[in-house]
Amino acid sequence: MVLEANNVTKEFLRKRADSNVFCAVKDADLALEEGKLTALAGRSGSGKSTLLHMLAGLLKPSSGRILLKGQDLYGLDDRTQSALRNKEIGIVPQGQSALQALTVRENIVMPFSLCRTGAPDDREITERAEALMKRLGITDLADAMPRELSGGELRRMAIARAAVMKPGVILADEPTADLDDENTKIVLDMLKELSREGTAVLLVTHERDALPYADEVYRMQDGKPLPEKDKN
Ligand SMILES: Nc1ncnc2c1ncn2[C@@H]1O[C@H](COP(=O)(O)OP(=O)(O)OP(=O)(O)O)[C@@H](O)[C@H]1O
Ligand SMILES: [Mg+2]
């Protein structure tokens, strides 16, 4: 098991008619394994991104634990947690996430620039970035600025950035939203390939087309991911 949510709950303070607390994720368990692509479906507002952010080390659960390779992610000090997260977890966030002042290539190698301890060397990372851009069909855009890219190109850039450190886990939050069929296929094939290479991949998706790519499908229901019986 690479990354595991153990009985996690997330409550938000929010004014509602009956109470001030809103529970977005409740007593959720989810285990992401090496070499597996796990899909997480569910209606809008069902808590998918909230769970993903907790798994990513970006949002502390109200209760419960997130274990990364057996280590309690939120029990670590800030510096250790950031270093571990940067090395082991690649994130493709929902929506726009490019740094506008950097080129496409610079955006992709960003996780490496942020944290060099225990990281591969410059040459290895440059070669990996080039290989990822080639596989994703964005080599020609390496020196372009993010504002010059289409939505699909930006998404492919985000996937290259998530994969560049060869993390143990990739968490992708609706990476195919708003993409045409061709880009959707490129993105899903890439995530599948990364999982076959041994990465644990979580794919949050609305798209039914994506489900056949998954080894396991879960659906968020009452704040919990429940296994789907028939994934197709
Ligand atoms: N910071 C916050 N404060 C208060 N409520 C929040 C906060 N973040 C999320 N929520 C609420 O928690 C619920 C779950 O949100 P979340 O973003 O996890 O949904 P989702 O399943 O990812 O939806 P979508 O498919 O639209 O992306 C929503 O009702 C949302 O309004
Ligand atoms: Mg979401």
PDB file of C-alpha atoms and ligand atoms in Angstrom:
ATOM      1  CA  MET A   1       0.000   0.000   0.000  1.00  0.00           C
ATOM      2  CA  VAL A   2       1.504   3.350  -0.979  1.00  0.00           C
ATOM      3  CA  LEU A   3      -1.117   5.789   0.218  1.00  0.00           C
ATOM      4  CA  GLU A   4      -4.015   5.107   2.468  1.00  0.00           C
ATOM      5  CA  ALA A   5      -6.900   7.073   3.955  1.00  0.00           C
ATOM      6  CA  ASN A   6      -7.820   5.601   7.275  1.00  0.00           C
ATOM      7  CA  ASN A   7     -11.250   6.537   8.620  1.00  0.00           C
ATOM      8  CA  VAL A   8     -10.856  10.182   7.588  1.00  0.00           C
ATOM      9  CA  THR A   9     -13.466  12.856   8.131  1.00  0.00           C
ATOM     10  CA  LYS A  10     -13.400  16.469   7.001  1.00  0.00           C
ATOM     11  CA  GLU A  11     -15.732  18.994   8.502  1.00  0.00           C
ATOM     12  CA  PHE A  12     -15.945  22.548   7.247  1.00  0.00           C
ATOM     13  CA  LEU A  13     -17.357  25.445   9.195  1.00  0.00           C
ATOM     14  CA  ARG A  14     -20.140  26.761   7.042  1.00  0.00           C
ATOM     15  CA  LYS A  15     -23.361  28.575   7.808  1.00  0.00           C
ATOM     16  CA  ARG A  16     -26.334  26.360   7.091  1.00  0.00           C
ATOM     17  CA  ALA A  17     -29.932  26.458   8.237  1.00  0.00           C
ATOM     18  CA  ASP A  18     -29.596  23.669  10.786  1.00  0.00           C
ATOM     19  CA  SER A  19     -25.899  23.661  11.758  1.00  0.00           C
ATOM     20  CA  ASN A  20     -22.598  25.480  11.306  1.00  0.00           C
ATOM     21  CA  VAL A  21     -20.642  22.380  10.484  1.00  0.00           C
ATOM     22  CA  PHE A  22     -20.679  20.696   7.111  1.00  0.00           C
ATOM     23  CA  CYS A  23     -19.194  17.256   6.740  1.00  0.00           C
ATOM     24  CA  ALA A  24     -17.699  16.867   3.234  1.00  0.00           C
ATOM     25  CA  VAL A  25     -15.988  13.516   3.849  1.00  0.00           C
ATOM     26  CA  LYS A  26     -17.099  11.117   6.570  1.00  0.00           C
ATOM     27  CA  ASP A  27     -15.278   8.051   7.946  1.00  0.00           C
ATOM     28  CA  ALA A  28     -13.679   7.380   4.558  1.00  0.00           C
ATOM     29  CA  ASP A  29     -11.261   4.576   3.799  1.00  0.00           C
ATOM     30  CA  LEU A  30      -9.321   4.312   0.564  1.00  0.00           C
ATOM     31  CA  ALA A  31      -6.134   2.449  -0.300  1.00  0.00           C
ATOM     32  CA  LEU A  32      -4.019   3.235  -3.350  1.00  0.00           C
ATOM     33  CA  GLU A  33      -1.675   0.502  -4.476  1.00  0.00           C
ATOM     34  CA  GLU A  34       1.431   0.315  -6.641  1.00  0.00           C
ATOM     35  CA  GLY A  35       0.628  -0.468 -10.253  1.00  0.00           C
ATOM     36  CA  LYS A  36      -3.090   0.210  -9.882  1.00  0.00           C
ATOM     37  CA  LEU A  37      -5.272   2.872 -11.403  1.00  0.00           C
ATOM     38  CA  THR A  38      -8.114   3.657  -9.032  1.00  0.00           C
ATOM     39  CA  ALA A  39     -11.002   5.788 -10.268  1.00  0.00           C
ATOM     40  CA  LEU A  40     -13.131   7.892  -7.939  1.00  0.00           C
ATOM     41  CA  ALA A  41     -16.475   9.002  -9.334  1.00  0.00           C
ATOM     42  CA  GLY A  42     -19.432  10.775  -7.745  1.00  0.00           C
ATOM     43  CA  ARG A  43     -21.656  13.795  -8.201  1.00  0.00           C
ATOM     44  CA  SER A  44     -20.421  17.355  -7.915  1.00  0.00           C
ATOM     45  CA  GLY A  45     -19.960  18.362  -4.279  1.00  0.00           C
ATOM     46  CA  SER A  46     -19.735  14.769  -3.032  1.00  0.00           C
ATOM     47  CA  GLY A  47     -16.287  15.333  -1.495  1.00  0.00           C
ATOM     48  CA  LYS A  48     -13.955  13.911  -4.164  1.00  0.00           C
ATOM     49  CA  SER A  49     -11.536  16.857  -4.238  1.00  0.00           C
ATOM     50  CA  THR A  50     -11.665  17.175  -0.455  1.00  0.00           C
ATOM     51  CA  LEU A  51     -10.566  13.550  -0.096  1.00  0.00           C
ATOM     52  CA  LEU A  52      -7.892  13.996  -2.778  1.00  0.00           C
ATOM     53  CA  HIS A  53      -6.499  17.094  -1.025  1.00  0.00           C
ATOM     54  CA  MET A  54      -6.308  15.196   2.267  1.00  0.00           C
ATOM     55  CA  LEU A  55      -4.500  12.306   0.527  1.00  0.00           C
ATOM     56  CA  ALA A  56      -2.139  14.830  -1.079  1.00  0.00           C
ATOM     57  CA  GLY A  57      -1.046  16.274   2.265  1.00  0.00           C
ATOM     58  CA  LEU A  58      -2.668  19.610   1.448  1.00  0.00           C
ATOM     59  CA  LEU A  59      -5.674  19.490   3.778  1.00  0.00           C
ATOM     60  CA  LYS A  60      -5.552  18.162   7.306  1.00  0.00           C
ATOM     61  CA  PRO A  61      -8.396  15.791   8.129  1.00  0.00           C
ATOM     62  CA  SER A  62     -10.648  16.708  11.073  1.00  0.00           C
ATOM     63  CA  SER A  63     -10.084  13.138  12.223  1.00  0.00           C
ATOM     64  CA  GLY A  64      -8.548   9.957  10.892  1.00  0.00           C
ATOM     65  CA  ARG A  65      -5.137   9.392   9.343  1.00  0.00           C
ATOM     66  CA  ILE A  66      -3.447   9.484   5.954  1.00  0.00           C
ATOM     67  CA  LEU A  67      -0.610   6.986   5.693  1.00  0.00           C
ATOM     68  CA  LEU A  68       2.081   7.420   3.046  1.00  0.00           C
ATOM     69  CA  LYS A  69       4.195   4.274   2.922  1.00  0.00           C
ATOM     70  CA  GLY A  70       3.059   3.573   6.465  1.00  0.00           C
ATOM     71  CA  GLN A  71       3.951   7.053   7.776  1.00  0.00           C
ATOM     72  CA  ASP A  72       1.267   9.288   9.236  1.00  0.00           C
ATOM     73  CA  LEU A  73       1.464  12.198   6.777  1.00  0.00           C
ATOM     74  CA  TYR A  74       0.027  14.781   9.166  1.00  0.00           C
ATOM     75  CA  GLY A  75       2.095  13.532  12.094  1.00  0.00           C
ATOM     76  CA  LEU A  76       5.323  14.664  10.406  1.00  0.00           C
ATOM     77  CA  ASP A  77       6.881  18.086  10.877  1.00  0.00           C
ATOM     78  CA  ASP A  78       6.314  20.588   8.055  1.00  0.00           C
ATOM     79  CA  ARG A  79       9.692  20.256   6.419  1.00  0.00           C
ATOM     80  CA  THR A  80       9.701  16.441   6.404  1.00  0.00           C
ATOM     81  CA  GLN A  81       6.127  16.359   5.156  1.00  0.00           C
ATOM     82  CA  SER A  82       6.815  18.782   2.272  1.00  0.00           C
ATOM     83  CA  ALA A  83       9.938  16.904   1.206  1.00  0.00           C
ATOM     84  CA  LEU A  84       8.177  13.546   1.289  1.00  0.00           C
ATOM     85  CA  ARG A  85       5.135  14.919  -0.522  1.00  0.00           C
ATOM     86  CA  ASN A  86       7.254  16.514  -3.216  1.00  0.00           C
ATOM     87  CA  LYS A  87       9.149  13.294  -3.818  1.00  0.00           C
ATOM     88  CA  GLU A  88       6.342  10.772  -3.518  1.00  0.00           C
ATOM     89  CA  ILE A  89       3.112  12.500  -4.566  1.00  0.00           C
ATOM     90  CA  GLY A  90       2.412  14.024  -7.980  1.00  0.00           C
ATOM     91  CA  ILE A  91      -0.712  16.139  -8.144  1.00  0.00           C
ATOM     92  CA  VAL A  92      -2.779  17.185 -11.146  1.00  0.00           C
ATOM     93  CA  PRO A  93      -5.139  19.723  -9.545  1.00  0.00           C
ATOM     94  CA  GLN A  94      -8.666  20.450 -10.732  1.00  0.00           C
ATOM     95  CA  GLY A  95      -8.559  23.603 -12.862  1.00  0.00           C
ATOM     96  CA  GLN A  96      -5.648  25.848 -13.745  1.00  0.00           C
ATOM     97  CA  SER A  97      -2.372  25.322 -11.930  1.00  0.00           C
ATOM     98  CA  ALA A  98       0.426  26.620 -14.176  1.00  0.00           C
ATOM     99  CA  LEU A  99       2.854  29.251 -12.898  1.00  0.00           C
ATOM    100  CA  GLN A 100       2.320  31.974 -15.484  1.00  0.00           C
ATOM    101  CA  ALA A 101       5.810  33.518 -15.273  1.00  0.00           C
ATOM    102  CA  LEU A 102       7.541  30.238 -16.106  1.00  0.00           C
ATOM    103  CA  THR A 103       7.830  28.434 -19.430  1.00  0.00           C
ATOM    104  CA  VAL A 104       6.225  25.043 -19.975  1.00  0.00           C
ATOM    105  CA  ARG A 105       9.544  23.276 -19.410  1.00  0.00           C
ATOM    106  CA  GLU A 106      10.196  25.272 -16.227  1.00  0.00           C
ATOM    107  CA  ASN A 107       6.723  24.453 -14.951  1.00  0.00           C
ATOM    108  CA  ILE A 108       7.332  20.757 -15.555  1.00  0.00           C
ATOM    109  CA  VAL A 109      10.653  20.636 -13.681  1.00  0.00           C
ATOM    110  CA  MET A 110       9.244  22.801 -10.855  1.00  0.00           C
ATOM    111  CA  PRO A 111       8.941  19.933  -8.313  1.00  0.00           C
ATOM    112  CA  PHE A 112      12.647  19.276  -8.842  1.00  0.00           C
ATOM    113  CA  SER A 113      13.615  22.958  -8.530  1.00  0.00           C
ATOM    114  CA  LEU A 114      11.709  23.168  -5.247  1.00  0.00           C
ATOM    115  CA  CYS A 115      13.451  20.372  -3.452  1.00  0.00           C
ATOM    116  CA  ARG A 116      16.820  18.979  -4.367  1.00  0.00           C
ATOM    117  CA  THR A 117      17.581  16.802  -1.366  1.00  0.00           C
ATOM    118  CA  GLY A 118      17.454  13.175  -2.328  1.00  0.00           C
ATOM    119  CA  ALA A 119      16.229  14.155  -5.786  1.00  0.00           C
ATOM    120  CA  PRO A 120      17.655  12.879  -9.083  1.00  0.00           C
ATOM    121  CA  ASP A 121      20.311  15.029 -10.744  1.00  0.00           C
ATOM    122  CA  ASP A 122      19.700  17.838 -13.243  1.00  0.00           C
ATOM    123  CA  ARG A 123      20.455  15.749 -16.279  1.00  0.00           C
ATOM    124  CA  GLU A 124      18.206  12.911 -15.279  1.00  0.00           C
ATOM    125  CA  ILE A 125      15.331  15.287 -14.585  1.00  0.00           C
ATOM    126  CA  THR A 126      15.830  17.189 -17.852  1.00  0.00           C
ATOM    127  CA  GLU A 127      15.820  13.954 -19.811  1.00  0.00           C
ATOM    128  CA  ARG A 128      12.711  12.769 -18.023  1.00  0.00           C
ATOM    129  CA  ALA A 129      10.948  16.084 -18.673  1.00  0.00           C
ATOM    130  CA  GLU A 130      11.843  15.864 -22.370  1.00  0.00           C
ATOM    131  CA  ALA A 131      10.620  12.257 -22.569  1.00  0.00           C
ATOM    132  CA  LEU A 132       7.337  13.128 -20.870  1.00  0.00           C
ATOM    133  CA  MET A 133       6.772  16.115 -23.163  1.00  0.00           C
ATOM    134  CA  LYS A 134       7.405  13.898 -26.154  1.00  0.00           C
ATOM    135  CA  ARG A 135       4.984  11.220 -24.961  1.00  0.00           C
ATOM    136  CA  LEU A 136       2.387  13.883 -24.297  1.00  0.00           C
ATOM    137  CA  GLY A 137       2.954  15.659 -27.615  1.00  0.00           C
ATOM    138  CA  ILE A 138       3.997  19.027 -26.167  1.00  0.00           C
ATOM    139  CA  THR A 139       7.704  19.092 -27.088  1.00  0.00           C
ATOM    140  CA  ASP A 140       7.190  22.036 -29.437  1.00  0.00           C
ATOM    141  CA  LEU A 141       5.708  24.021 -26.580  1.00  0.00           C
ATOM    142  CA  ALA A 142       8.630  23.567 -24.163  1.00  0.00           C
ATOM    143  CA  ASP A 143       9.676  27.229 -24.355  1.00  0.00           C
ATOM    144  CA  ALA A 144       6.167  28.677 -24.644  1.00  0.00           C
ATOM    145  CA  MET A 145       4.427  30.461 -21.787  1.00  0.00           C
ATOM    146  CA  PRO A 146       1.339  28.850 -20.223  1.00  0.00           C
ATOM    147  CA  ARG A 147      -0.964  31.651 -21.473  1.00  0.00           C
ATOM    148  CA  GLU A 148      -0.155  30.577 -25.042  1.00  0.00           C
ATOM    149  CA  LEU A 149      -1.436  27.038 -24.455  1.00  0.00           C
ATOM    150  CA  SER A 150      -4.867  25.503 -24.981  1.00  0.00           C
ATOM    151  CA  GLY A 151      -6.740  23.800 -22.145  1.00  0.00           C
ATOM    152  CA  GLY A 152      -5.698  20.345 -23.317  1.00  0.00           C
ATOM    153  CA  GLU A 153      -2.048  21.369 -23.651  1.00  0.00           C
ATOM    154  CA  LEU A 154      -2.088  22.861 -20.134  1.00  0.00           C
ATOM    155  CA  ARG A 155      -3.548  19.653 -18.763  1.00  0.00           C
ATOM    156  CA  ARG A 156      -0.849  17.594 -20.475  1.00  0.00           C
ATOM    157  CA  MET A 157       1.767  19.944 -19.013  1.00  0.00           C
ATOM    158  CA  ALA A 158       0.283  19.400 -15.526  1.00  0.00           C
ATOM    159  CA  ILE A 159       0.536  15.631 -15.974  1.00  0.00           C
ATOM    160  CA  ALA A 160       4.177  15.870 -17.027  1.00  0.00           C
ATOM    161  CA  ARG A 161       4.831  17.999 -13.925  1.00  0.00           C
ATOM    162  CA  ALA A 162       3.066  15.470 -11.693  1.00  0.00           C
ATOM    163  CA  ALA A 163       5.122  12.599 -13.140  1.00  0.00           C
ATOM    164  CA  VAL A 164       8.544  14.222 -13.415  1.00  0.00           C
ATOM    165  CA  MET A 165       9.846  13.161  -9.983  1.00  0.00           C
ATOM    166  CA  LYS A 166       8.727   9.548 -10.600  1.00  0.00           C
ATOM    167  CA  PRO A 167       6.489   9.738  -7.544  1.00  0.00           C
ATOM    168  CA  GLY A 168       5.018   6.636  -5.972  1.00  0.00           C
ATOM    169  CA  VAL A 169       1.563   8.177  -6.278  1.00  0.00           C
ATOM    170  CA  ILE A 170      -0.212  10.407  -8.781  1.00  0.00           C
ATOM    171  CA  LEU A 171      -3.437  12.093  -7.742  1.00  0.00           C
ATOM    172  CA  ALA A 172      -5.322  13.505 -10.738  1.00  0.00           C
ATOM    173  CA  ASP A 173      -8.441  15.585 -10.112  1.00  0.00           C
ATOM    174  CA  GLU A 174     -10.667  15.441 -13.207  1.00  0.00           C
ATOM    175  CA  PRO A 175      -7.702  15.684 -15.587  1.00  0.00           C
ATOM    176  CA  THR A 176      -9.907  15.142 -18.627  1.00  0.00           C
ATOM    177  CA  ALA A 177     -12.625  17.689 -17.830  1.00  0.00           C
ATOM    178  CA  ASP A 178     -13.276  19.926 -20.865  1.00  0.00           C
ATOM    179  CA  LEU A 179     -10.940  17.961 -23.122  1.00  0.00           C
ATOM    180  CA  ASP A 180     -11.843  16.671 -26.575  1.00  0.00           C
ATOM    181  CA  ASP A 181     -11.771  12.929 -27.288  1.00  0.00           C
ATOM    182  CA  GLU A 182      -8.236  12.985 -28.628  1.00  0.00           C
ATOM    183  CA  ASN A 183      -6.781  14.799 -25.603  1.00  0.00           C
ATOM    184  CA  THR A 184      -8.855  12.683 -23.230  1.00  0.00           C
ATOM    185  CA  LYS A 185      -7.318   9.562 -24.721  1.00  0.00           C
ATOM    186  CA  ILE A 186      -3.771  10.961 -24.535  1.00  0.00           C
ATOM    187  CA  VAL A 187      -4.240  11.847 -20.858  1.00  0.00           C
ATOM    188  CA  LEU A 188      -5.885   8.552 -19.871  1.00  0.00           C
ATOM    189  CA  ASP A 189      -3.332   6.465 -21.807  1.00  0.00           C
ATOM    190  CA  MET A 190      -0.544   8.328 -20.040  1.00  0.00           C
ATOM    191  CA  LEU A 191      -2.032   7.741 -16.579  1.00  0.00           C
ATOM    192  CA  LYS A 192      -2.544   4.077 -17.424  1.00  0.00           C
ATOM    193  CA  GLU A 193       1.038   3.777 -18.614  1.00  0.00           C
ATOM    194  CA  LEU A 194       2.333   5.378 -15.405  1.00  0.00           C
ATOM    195  CA  SER A 195       0.289   2.932 -13.342  1.00  0.00           C
ATOM    196  CA  ARG A 196       1.674   0.013 -15.367  1.00  0.00           C
ATOM    197  CA  GLU A 197       5.166   1.295 -14.581  1.00  0.00           C
ATOM    198  CA  GLY A 198       4.318   0.881 -10.901  1.00  0.00           C
ATOM    199  CA  THR A 199       2.800   4.198  -9.840  1.00  0.00           C
ATOM    200  CA  ALA A 200      -0.345   4.197  -7.717  1.00  0.00           C
ATOM    201  CA  VAL A 201      -2.761   6.429  -9.656  1.00  0.00           C
ATOM    202  CA  LEU A 202      -5.954   8.017  -8.373  1.00  0.00           C
ATOM    203  CA  LEU A 203      -8.181   9.388 -11.099  1.00  0.00           C
ATOM    204  CA  VAL A 204     -11.098  11.555  -9.980  1.00  0.00           C
ATOM    205  CA  THR A 205     -13.527  11.680 -12.832  1.00  0.00           C
ATOM    206  CA  HIS A 206     -17.066  12.403 -13.965  1.00  0.00           C
ATOM    207  CA  GLU A 207     -16.442  10.768 -17.301  1.00  0.00           C
ATOM    208  CA  ARG A 208     -17.827   7.266 -17.822  1.00  0.00           C
ATOM    209  CA  ASP A 209     -15.330   6.845 -20.695  1.00  0.00           C
ATOM    210  CA  ALA A 210     -12.536   6.872 -18.136  1.00  0.00           C
ATOM    211  CA  LEU A 211     -13.870   4.000 -16.063  1.00  0.00           C
ATOM    212  CA  PRO A 212     -12.686   1.153 -18.337  1.00  0.00           C
ATOM    213  CA  TYR A 213      -9.117   2.385 -17.730  1.00  0.00           C
ATOM    214  CA  ALA A 214      -9.506   1.756 -14.016  1.00  0.00           C
ATOM    215  CA  ASP A 215      -8.512  -1.359 -12.101  1.00  0.00           C
ATOM    216  CA  GLU A 216     -10.918  -0.324  -9.359  1.00  0.00           C
ATOM    217  CA  VAL A 217     -13.779   2.126  -9.306  1.00  0.00           C
ATOM    218  CA  TYR A 218     -15.161   3.854  -6.227  1.00  0.00           C
ATOM    219  CA  ARG A 219     -18.121   6.180  -5.990  1.00  0.00           C
ATOM    220  CA  MET A 220     -18.470   8.867  -3.331  1.00  0.00           C
ATOM    221  CA  GLN A 221     -21.661   8.279  -1.394  1.00  0.00           C
ATOM    222  CA  ASP A 222     -22.529  10.077   1.851  1.00  0.00           C
ATOM    223  CA  GLY A 223     -18.937  11.258   2.156  1.00  0.00           C
ATOM    224  CA  LYS A 224     -17.394   7.803   1.628  1.00  0.00           C
ATOM    225  CA  PRO A 225     -15.832   6.122  -1.396  1.00  0.00           C
ATOM    226  CA  LEU A 226     -17.751   2.882  -1.943  1.00  0.00           C
ATOM    227  CA  PRO A 227     -16.509   0.201  -4.351  1.00  0.00           C
ATOM    228  CA  GLU A 228     -18.529   0.015  -7.543  1.00  0.00           C
ATOM    229  CA  LYS A 229     -19.638  -3.506  -8.383  1.00  0.00           C
ATOM    230  CA  ASP A 230     -19.744  -3.221 -12.142  1.00  0.00           C
ATOM    231  CA  LYS A 231     -17.132  -0.707 -13.235  1.00  0.00           C
ATOM    232  CA  ASN A 232     -18.420  -0.556 -16.784  1.00  0.00           C
TER     233      ASN A 232
HETATM  234  N1  LIG B   1     -13.038  25.259   2.232  1.00  0.00           N
HETATM  235  C1  LIG B   1     -14.313  24.902   2.282  1.00  0.00           C
HETATM  236  N2  LIG B   1     -15.190  25.474   3.120  1.00  0.00           N
HETATM  237  C2  LIG B   1     -16.475  25.093   3.175  1.00  0.00           C
HETATM  238  N3  LIG B   1     -17.011  24.121   2.386  1.00  0.00           N
HETATM  239  C3  LIG B   1     -16.194  23.518   1.517  1.00  0.00           C
HETATM  240  C4  LIG B   1     -14.815  23.867   1.405  1.00  0.00           C
HETATM  241  N4  LIG B   1     -14.263  23.081   0.437  1.00  0.00           N
HETATM  242  C5  LIG B   1     -15.240  22.291  -0.029  1.00  0.00           C
HETATM  243  N5  LIG B   1     -16.397  22.543   0.622  1.00  0.00           N
HETATM  244  C6  LIG B   1     -17.678  21.872   0.407  1.00  0.00           C
HETATM  245  O1  LIG B   1     -17.488  20.472   0.534  1.00  0.00           O
HETATM  246  C7  LIG B   1     -18.253  19.771  -0.425  1.00  0.00           C
HETATM  247  C8  LIG B   1     -17.357  18.851  -1.218  1.00  0.00           C
HETATM  248  O2  LIG B   1     -16.526  19.639  -2.060  1.00  0.00           O
HETATM  249  P1  LIG B   1     -15.514  18.963  -3.089  1.00  0.00           P
HETATM  250  O3  LIG B   1     -14.769  20.057  -3.745  1.00  0.00           O
HETATM  251  O4  LIG B   1     -14.753  17.930  -2.362  1.00  0.00           O
HETATM  252  O5  LIG B   1     -16.529  18.256  -4.096  1.00  0.00           O
HETATM  253  P2  LIG B   1     -16.242  17.447  -5.439  1.00  0.00           P
HETATM  254  O6  LIG B   1     -16.842  16.091  -5.274  1.00  0.00           O
HETATM  255  O7  LIG B   1     -14.791  17.517  -5.766  1.00  0.00           O
HETATM  256  O8  LIG B   1     -17.090  18.267  -6.512  1.00  0.00           O
HETATM  257  P3  LIG B   1     -16.788  18.581  -8.070  1.00  0.00           P
HETATM  258  O9  LIG B   1     -17.126  17.329  -8.827  1.00  0.00           O
HETATM  259  O10 LIG B   1     -17.733  19.696  -8.377  1.00  0.00           O
HETATM  260  O11 LIG B   1     -15.351  18.989  -8.198  1.00  0.00           O
HETATM  261  C9  LIG B   1     -18.956  20.827  -1.279  1.00  0.00           C
HETATM  262  O12 LIG B   1     -20.282  20.953  -0.833  1.00  0.00           O
HETATM  263  C10 LIG B   1     -18.165  22.080  -1.020  1.00  0.00           C
HETATM  264  O13 LIG B   1     -18.967  23.223  -1.111  1.00  0.00           O
HETATM  265 MG    MG B   2     -13.705  18.403  -7.292  1.00  0.00          MG
END
